[in-house]
Short mmCIF file of C-alpha atoms in Angstrom, two decimals:
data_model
loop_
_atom_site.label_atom_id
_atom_site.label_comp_id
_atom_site.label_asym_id
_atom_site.label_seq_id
_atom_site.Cartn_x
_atom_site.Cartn_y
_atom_site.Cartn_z
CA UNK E 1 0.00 0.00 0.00
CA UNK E 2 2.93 2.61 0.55
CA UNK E 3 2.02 3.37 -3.66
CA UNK E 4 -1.65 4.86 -2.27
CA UNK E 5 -0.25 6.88 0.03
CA UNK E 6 -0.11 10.74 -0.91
CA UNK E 7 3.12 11.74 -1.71
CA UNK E 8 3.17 14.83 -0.22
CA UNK E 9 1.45 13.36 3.02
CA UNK E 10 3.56 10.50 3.53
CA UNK E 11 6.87 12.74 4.32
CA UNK E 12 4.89 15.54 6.10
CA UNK E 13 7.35 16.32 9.02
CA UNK E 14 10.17 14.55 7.61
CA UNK E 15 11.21 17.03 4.59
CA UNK E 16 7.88 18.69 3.79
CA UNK E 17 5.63 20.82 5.56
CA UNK E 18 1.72 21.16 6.12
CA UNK E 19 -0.01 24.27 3.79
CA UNK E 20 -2.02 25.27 6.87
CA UNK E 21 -0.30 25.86 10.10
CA UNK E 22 -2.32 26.78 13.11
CA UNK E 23 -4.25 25.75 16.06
CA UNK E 24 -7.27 25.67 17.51
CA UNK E 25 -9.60 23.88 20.18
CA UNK E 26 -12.02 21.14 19.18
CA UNK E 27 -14.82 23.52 19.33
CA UNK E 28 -14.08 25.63 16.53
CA UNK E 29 -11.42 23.37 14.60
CA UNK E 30 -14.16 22.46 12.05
CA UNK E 31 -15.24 25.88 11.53
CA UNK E 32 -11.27 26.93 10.82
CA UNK E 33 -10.87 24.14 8.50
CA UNK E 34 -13.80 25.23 6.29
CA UNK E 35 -12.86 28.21 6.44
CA UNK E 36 -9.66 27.60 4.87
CA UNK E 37 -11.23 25.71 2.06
CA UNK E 38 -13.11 28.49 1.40
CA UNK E 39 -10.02 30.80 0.95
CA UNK E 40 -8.68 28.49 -1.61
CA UNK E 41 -11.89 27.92 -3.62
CA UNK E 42 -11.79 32.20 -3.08
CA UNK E 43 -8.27 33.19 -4.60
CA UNK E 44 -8.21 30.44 -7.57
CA UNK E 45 -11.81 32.16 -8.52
CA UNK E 46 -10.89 35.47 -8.24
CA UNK E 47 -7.25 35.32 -9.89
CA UNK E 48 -8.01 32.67 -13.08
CA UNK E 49 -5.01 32.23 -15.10
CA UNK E 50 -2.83 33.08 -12.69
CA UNK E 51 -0.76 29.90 -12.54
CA UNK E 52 -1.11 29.22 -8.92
CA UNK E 53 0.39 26.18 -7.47
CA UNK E 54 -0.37 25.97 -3.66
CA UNK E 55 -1.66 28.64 -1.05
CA UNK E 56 -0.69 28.52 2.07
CA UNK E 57 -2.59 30.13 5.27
CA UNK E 58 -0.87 30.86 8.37
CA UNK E 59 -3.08 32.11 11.23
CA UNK E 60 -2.40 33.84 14.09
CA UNK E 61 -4.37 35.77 17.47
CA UNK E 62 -6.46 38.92 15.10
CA UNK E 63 -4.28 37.43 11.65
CA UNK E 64 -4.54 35.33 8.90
CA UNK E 65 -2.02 35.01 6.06
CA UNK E 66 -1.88 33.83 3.09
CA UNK E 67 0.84 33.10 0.88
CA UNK E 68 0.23 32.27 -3.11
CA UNK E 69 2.85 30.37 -4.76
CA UNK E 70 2.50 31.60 -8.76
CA UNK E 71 4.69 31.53 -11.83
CA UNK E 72 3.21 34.49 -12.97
CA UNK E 73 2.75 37.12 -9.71
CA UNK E 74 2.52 40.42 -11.95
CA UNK E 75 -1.31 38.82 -12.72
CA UNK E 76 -1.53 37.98 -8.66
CA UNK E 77 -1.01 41.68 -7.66
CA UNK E 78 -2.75 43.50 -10.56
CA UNK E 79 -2.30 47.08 -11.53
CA UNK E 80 -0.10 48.89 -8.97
CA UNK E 81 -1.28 46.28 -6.58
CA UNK E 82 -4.82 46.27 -6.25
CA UNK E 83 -5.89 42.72 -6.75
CA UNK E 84 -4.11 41.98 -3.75
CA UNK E 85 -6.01 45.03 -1.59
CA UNK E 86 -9.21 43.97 -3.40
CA UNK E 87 -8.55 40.24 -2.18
CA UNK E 88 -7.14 41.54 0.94
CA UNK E 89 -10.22 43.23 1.67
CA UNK E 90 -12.50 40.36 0.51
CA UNK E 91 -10.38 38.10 3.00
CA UNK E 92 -11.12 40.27 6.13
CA UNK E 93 -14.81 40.05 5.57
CA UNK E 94 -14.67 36.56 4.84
CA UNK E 95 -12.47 35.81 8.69
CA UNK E 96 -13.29 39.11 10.30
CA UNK E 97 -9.91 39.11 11.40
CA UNK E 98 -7.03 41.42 9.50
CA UNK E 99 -5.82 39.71 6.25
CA UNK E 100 -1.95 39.71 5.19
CA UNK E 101 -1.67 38.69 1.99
CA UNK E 102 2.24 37.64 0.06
CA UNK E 103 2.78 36.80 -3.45
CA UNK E 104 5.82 33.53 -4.01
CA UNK E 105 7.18 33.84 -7.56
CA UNK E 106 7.65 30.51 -8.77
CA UNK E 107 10.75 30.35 -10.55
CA UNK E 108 10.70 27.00 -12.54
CA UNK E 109 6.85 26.56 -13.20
CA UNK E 110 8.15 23.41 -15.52
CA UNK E 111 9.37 21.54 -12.37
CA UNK E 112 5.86 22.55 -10.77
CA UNK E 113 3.81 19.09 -10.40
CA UNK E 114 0.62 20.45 -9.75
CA UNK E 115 1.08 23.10 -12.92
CA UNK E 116 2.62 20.80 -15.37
CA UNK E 117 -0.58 18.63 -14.33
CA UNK E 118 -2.97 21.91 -14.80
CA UNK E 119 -1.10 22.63 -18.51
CA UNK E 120 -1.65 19.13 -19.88
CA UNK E 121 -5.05 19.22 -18.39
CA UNK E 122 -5.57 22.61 -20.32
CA UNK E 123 -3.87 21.11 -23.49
CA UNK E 124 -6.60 17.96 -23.18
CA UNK E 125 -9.58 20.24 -23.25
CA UNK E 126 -7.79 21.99 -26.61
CA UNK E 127 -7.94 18.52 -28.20
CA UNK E 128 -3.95 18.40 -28.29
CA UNK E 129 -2.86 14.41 -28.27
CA UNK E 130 -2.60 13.41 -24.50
CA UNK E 131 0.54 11.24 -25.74
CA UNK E 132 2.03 14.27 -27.25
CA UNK E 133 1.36 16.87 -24.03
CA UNK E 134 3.21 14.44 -21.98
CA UNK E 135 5.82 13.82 -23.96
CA UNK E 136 6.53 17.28 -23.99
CA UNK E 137 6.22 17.77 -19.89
CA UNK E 138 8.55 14.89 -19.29
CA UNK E 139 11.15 16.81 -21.58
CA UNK E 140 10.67 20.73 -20.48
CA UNK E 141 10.94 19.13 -16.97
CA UNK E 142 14.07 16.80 -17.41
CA UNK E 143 15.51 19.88 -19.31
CA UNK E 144 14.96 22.44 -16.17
CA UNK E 145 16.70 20.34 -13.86
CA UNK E 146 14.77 17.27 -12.59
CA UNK E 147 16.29 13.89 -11.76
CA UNK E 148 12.70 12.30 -13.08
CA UNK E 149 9.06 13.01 -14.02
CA UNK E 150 6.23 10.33 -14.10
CA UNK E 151 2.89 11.61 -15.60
CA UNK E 152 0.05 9.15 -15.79
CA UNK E 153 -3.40 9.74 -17.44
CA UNK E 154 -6.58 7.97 -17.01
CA UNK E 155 -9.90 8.16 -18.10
CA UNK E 156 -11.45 7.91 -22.06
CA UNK E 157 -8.69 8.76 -23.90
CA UNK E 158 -8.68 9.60 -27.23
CA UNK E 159 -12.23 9.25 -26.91
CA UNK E 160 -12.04 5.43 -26.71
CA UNK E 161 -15.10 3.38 -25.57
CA UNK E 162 -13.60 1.66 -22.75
CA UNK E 163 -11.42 3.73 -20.10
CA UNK E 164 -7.69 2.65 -19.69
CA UNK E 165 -4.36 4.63 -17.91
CA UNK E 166 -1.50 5.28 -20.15
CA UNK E 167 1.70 7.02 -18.48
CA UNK E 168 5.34 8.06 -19.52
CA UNK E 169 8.24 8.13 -17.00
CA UNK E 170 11.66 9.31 -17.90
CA UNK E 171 14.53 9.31 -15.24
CA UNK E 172 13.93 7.63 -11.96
CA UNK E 173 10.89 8.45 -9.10
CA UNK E 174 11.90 6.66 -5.91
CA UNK E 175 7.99 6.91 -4.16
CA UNK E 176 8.97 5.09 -1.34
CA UNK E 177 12.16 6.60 0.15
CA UNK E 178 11.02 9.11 2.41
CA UNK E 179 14.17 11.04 1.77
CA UNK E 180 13.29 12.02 -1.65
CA UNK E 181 12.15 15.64 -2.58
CA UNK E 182 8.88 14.22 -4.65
CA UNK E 183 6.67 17.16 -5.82
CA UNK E 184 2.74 15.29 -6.97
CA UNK E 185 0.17 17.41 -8.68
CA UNK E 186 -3.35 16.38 -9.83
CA UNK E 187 -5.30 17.82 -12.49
CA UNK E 188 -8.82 16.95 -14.15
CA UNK E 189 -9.33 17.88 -17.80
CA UNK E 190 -13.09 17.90 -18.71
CA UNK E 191 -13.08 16.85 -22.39
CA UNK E 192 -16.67 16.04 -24.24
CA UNK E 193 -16.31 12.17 -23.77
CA UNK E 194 -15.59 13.00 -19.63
CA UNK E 195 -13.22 13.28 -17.17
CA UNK E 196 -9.59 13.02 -17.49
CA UNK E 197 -7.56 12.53 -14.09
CA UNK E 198 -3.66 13.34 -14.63
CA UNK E 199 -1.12 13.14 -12.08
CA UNK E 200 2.23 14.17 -12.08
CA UNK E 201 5.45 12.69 -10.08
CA UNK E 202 8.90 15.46 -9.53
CA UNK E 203 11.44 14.23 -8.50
CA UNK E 204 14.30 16.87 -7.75
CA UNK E 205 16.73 14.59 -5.92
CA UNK E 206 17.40 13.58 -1.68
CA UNK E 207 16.75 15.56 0.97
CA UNK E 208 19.90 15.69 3.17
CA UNK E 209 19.66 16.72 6.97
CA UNK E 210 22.29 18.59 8.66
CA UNK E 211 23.36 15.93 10.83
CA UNK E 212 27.11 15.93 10.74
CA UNK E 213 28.77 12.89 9.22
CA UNK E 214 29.61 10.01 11.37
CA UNK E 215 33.73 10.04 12.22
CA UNK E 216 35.39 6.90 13.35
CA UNK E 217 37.52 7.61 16.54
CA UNK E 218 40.34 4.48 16.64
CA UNK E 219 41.71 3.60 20.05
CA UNK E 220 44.90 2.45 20.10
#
């Protein structure tokens, strides 16, 4: 089963990091959590097109934050800035608590999982071959830097009658060494003939602690 575990999940606290970091008492824990969905469902409707990979929320005593992760931030803030103070403002009603709002440039938007996952999904719905939109992910990523990319799509392809999974792997994706920097994005396409699930495996090498290295001491 470790191959059905979340890739992203299964090394939280071991080299990656949760995308909402607070507390809160069992009382109003639900309510937070929602609330936090909402934000996201909030900023990818208001800022379409914006290439935004993750958002993370960060809340404090009267604050929340929210970082957006984007390959294209000049779209994020807008004109002199005010998509952010329009979404900043939009944010405070929403929590009733003051809104702080940052904007992550993401530099390598090819090494991305989740938007290499969004682009093929976006090439699908343009009727571009699903064979030929990977192909071309697996090679802008192995170009940029990665040490291997799988992409696997599933659903009617092609517009076939029966559903199958075709998938294209170049380099290597060690999923079960918790050690390894593994970026996994999922995307739906919604062609005419249905749904089209992709996912996307990054790998961009070992994560290393800071643990000195071991040194023999020799009695003699």
């Amino acid at each position: 089963m470790g191959r059905k575990v979340h890739p992203v999940g299964f090394r939280l606290k071991i080299i990656k990091d949760w995308d909402a970091r607070w507390y809160a008492e069992k009382n109003e824990y639900a309510q937070l959590l929602h609330e936090d969905l909402a934000i996201r469902k909030l900023v990818r409707q208001r800022i379409k097109g914006a290439a935004i990979s993750k958002i993370e929320i960060e809340r404090f005593t009267n604050q929340v934050q929210v970082t957006i992760w984007t390959a294209k931030p000049g779209v994020v803030i807008g004109k002199k800035g005010q998509s952010v103070k329009d979404l900043r403002q939009v944010l405070e009603s929403m929590t009733g608590k003051k809104a702080r709002v940052e904007v992550e440039e993401i530099e390598k938007p090819d090494l991305d999982a989740y938007l290499v996952a969004e682009n093929i999904a976006n090439q699908l719905e343009r009727r571009i071959s699903h064979g030929r939109a990977m192909k071309r992910a697996v090679g802008q990523a192995m170009r940029q830097g990665a040490q291997g990319i799988k992409i696997m799509c599933s659903g009617r392809l092609a517009g076939s009658e029966m559903a199958r999974r075709e998938w294209q792997m170049e380099g290597r994706v060690p999923r079960n060494t918790l050690r390894a920097n593994i970026d996994y994005g999922f995307a739906e396409a919604l062609t005419t003939y249905g749904r089209i699930g992709i996912k996307v495996w990054v790998y961009m090498g070992n994560v290393l602690g800071d643990k000195p290295e071991r040194q023999d001491v020799y009695v003699s």
